[in-house]
Amino acid sequence: MANDTTIQIPTVQLHDGGEIPLVGTGTLFAKGNELADLLAQTIRDGYRLLDTAAQYANEGAVGEAIRRSGVPRNEIFLTTKVAGMDQGHHLTRRGLVESLRRLNTDYVDLLLIHWPNPSRGLAVETWAEMLELQAEGLVTHVGVSNFLPHQIEELHAATGVWPVVDQIQLSPALARTELRAFLAARGIVAQGWRPLGGHEQPMGQIITGKIARRLGVDVSQVVLRWAVQQGIVVIPSSGNPTRWHANADLFGFELTAQDMIDLATLDLGEDAAWDATTHEEW
Ligand SMILES: NC(=O)c1ccc[n+]([C@@H]2O[C@H](COP(=O)([O-])OP(=O)(O)OC[C@H]3O[C@@H](n4cnc5c(N)ncnc54)[C@H](OP(=O)(O)O)[C@@H]3O)[C@@H](O)[C@H]2O)c1
């Protein structure tokens, strides 16, 4: 499907032998017909990694976008997530079957546990069921989202399997350095949600502006390049089609070692991130 205007996005290896595009698109910016149209265009433009979740109530539109795009399903890397209320034995399976129906597909490429929700104590059961679903071919890769090291270790202790991905709140303003070192040591790919930084506003800082001007790129590209240069997968979302190309056009320039040192000064520290030991989403 590639043509001259299609964005080319490199991939990174997953520890189970698969690979995932370094840049994808989030889907939180719209729902319904609007999302289906915009996302179909994003796919035609070259994005292949799509991030949705049962909790976003937009899986139907994501499935429709894939259909409208005309791009074959096997060229798409589709991620969805187990909702809080779908955690636990049997419920995880039921939740995935419902997601597949809404997405109009018979498998997802990556299934994540959306939040660990420690007060419910169902993450290990959920993980074990996800491994069954993977063995049955309904899910190609299994991972987690918003998990901290001790929460990942619990999954591994019970099953012997590490997630391939941990999707976490991540930007130069929330660099999650220790968490990322834990993930890297186990071959788990870090994937950044809210990679443009949201309220922490790394795009509004003097240093990002200075680097962007020197390189002749947008500040958003500096912020996203900080991630992909370190092998972090990003899933920026935009309802503005003119921004899609810039958000994936990250591979024709490089940040210097000094840029990385300067950007490290923006890190607000782990305490500024949503705390997965207390924040729960059902
Ligand atoms: N696992 C989780 O718990 C979790 C939590 C939150 C999000 N997510 C996932 O992560 C995805 C991304 O996170 P997010 O949507 O919260 O944050 P984000 O992608 O970092 O930021 C989105 C915001 O940035 C703006 N934007 C996008 N591209 C831009 C550019 N080039 N220049 C300037 N502004 C730009 C968008 O506005 P416009 O629309 O006006 O461009 C929007 O307001 C979500 O869509 C979702 O799939 C996962």
XYZ file of C-alpha atoms in Angstrom, residues 51-158:
108
model
C -4.207 2.266 20.259
C -7.703 1.840 21.656
C -9.335 0.378 24.776
C -12.696 -1.026 25.823
C -12.881 1.886 28.289
C -12.612 4.453 25.463
C -16.000 3.367 24.072
C -14.632 3.868 20.552
C -13.625 0.347 19.451
C -16.534 0.260 16.959
C -15.212 3.377 15.250
C -11.654 1.998 15.225
C -12.845 -1.201 13.529
C -14.780 0.878 11.028
C -11.696 3.047 10.379
C -9.642 -0.029 9.491
C -12.383 -1.124 7.072
C -12.698 2.348 5.510
C -8.918 2.701 5.143
C -8.742 -0.158 2.652
C -5.459 -1.290 4.253
C -5.408 -5.053 4.873
C -5.971 -6.032 8.507
C -2.672 -7.946 8.620
C -0.743 -4.718 7.911
C -2.223 -3.060 11.018
C -0.918 -3.438 14.593
C -4.066 -3.104 16.697
C -3.891 -2.652 20.472
C -6.798 -2.804 22.890
C -6.955 -3.114 26.669
C -8.755 -5.165 29.300
C -11.099 -2.780 31.115
C -11.051 -2.696 34.901
C -14.468 -4.359 35.154
C -13.342 -7.137 32.807
C -10.444 -8.262 34.989
C -10.566 -11.782 36.428
C -11.173 -15.369 35.343
C -13.762 -15.767 32.512
C -14.422 -12.010 32.493
C -11.180 -11.269 30.639
C -12.194 -13.696 27.909
C -15.692 -12.257 27.750
C -14.286 -8.722 27.584
C -11.932 -9.590 24.732
C -14.678 -11.342 22.761
C -16.783 -8.180 23.063
C -13.824 -6.026 21.985
C -13.243 -8.252 18.944
C -16.922 -7.965 17.986
C -16.797 -4.167 18.234
C -13.463 -3.982 16.394
C -14.855 -6.273 13.689
C -11.772 -8.490 13.768
C -10.919 -11.988 14.945
C -7.693 -11.073 16.766
C -5.850 -8.133 18.288
C -2.111 -7.703 17.887
C -1.604 -6.538 21.458
C -3.820 -6.877 24.527
C -2.879 -4.847 27.607
C -4.234 -4.846 31.160
C -5.362 -1.204 31.260
C -4.556 -0.494 34.938
C -3.341 -2.884 37.662
C -6.164 -1.915 40.082
C -4.396 -3.415 43.113
C -7.353 -3.136 45.519
C -9.179 -5.778 43.464
C -6.260 -8.219 43.312
C -7.271 -9.635 39.915
C -4.241 -8.786 37.788
C -2.595 -12.219 38.026
C -5.836 -14.066 37.131
C -6.316 -11.673 34.240
C -2.758 -12.198 33.040
C -3.111 -15.997 33.174
C -6.288 -15.800 31.104
C -4.606 -13.497 28.586
C -1.925 -16.157 28.069
C -4.685 -18.688 27.286
C -6.231 -16.254 24.795
C -2.815 -15.824 23.214
C -2.373 -19.597 22.914
C -5.770 -19.742 21.174
C -4.694 -17.087 18.640
C -7.168 -14.386 19.686
C -4.274 -12.196 20.804
C -0.815 -12.069 19.205
C 1.133 -10.281 21.978
C 0.338 -9.664 25.651
C 1.353 -6.686 27.751
C 0.341 -4.296 30.484
C -0.312 -0.619 30.994
C 0.442 1.564 33.990
C 2.187 -1.290 35.841
C 5.003 -0.609 38.297
C 7.933 -3.025 38.764
C 6.487 -4.944 41.739
C 3.180 -5.349 39.889
C 4.953 -6.774 36.835
C 7.015 -9.082 39.020
C 3.805 -10.575 40.450
C 2.649 -11.530 36.957
C 6.005 -13.086 36.155
C 6.208 -14.956 39.464
C 2.815 -16.577 38.780
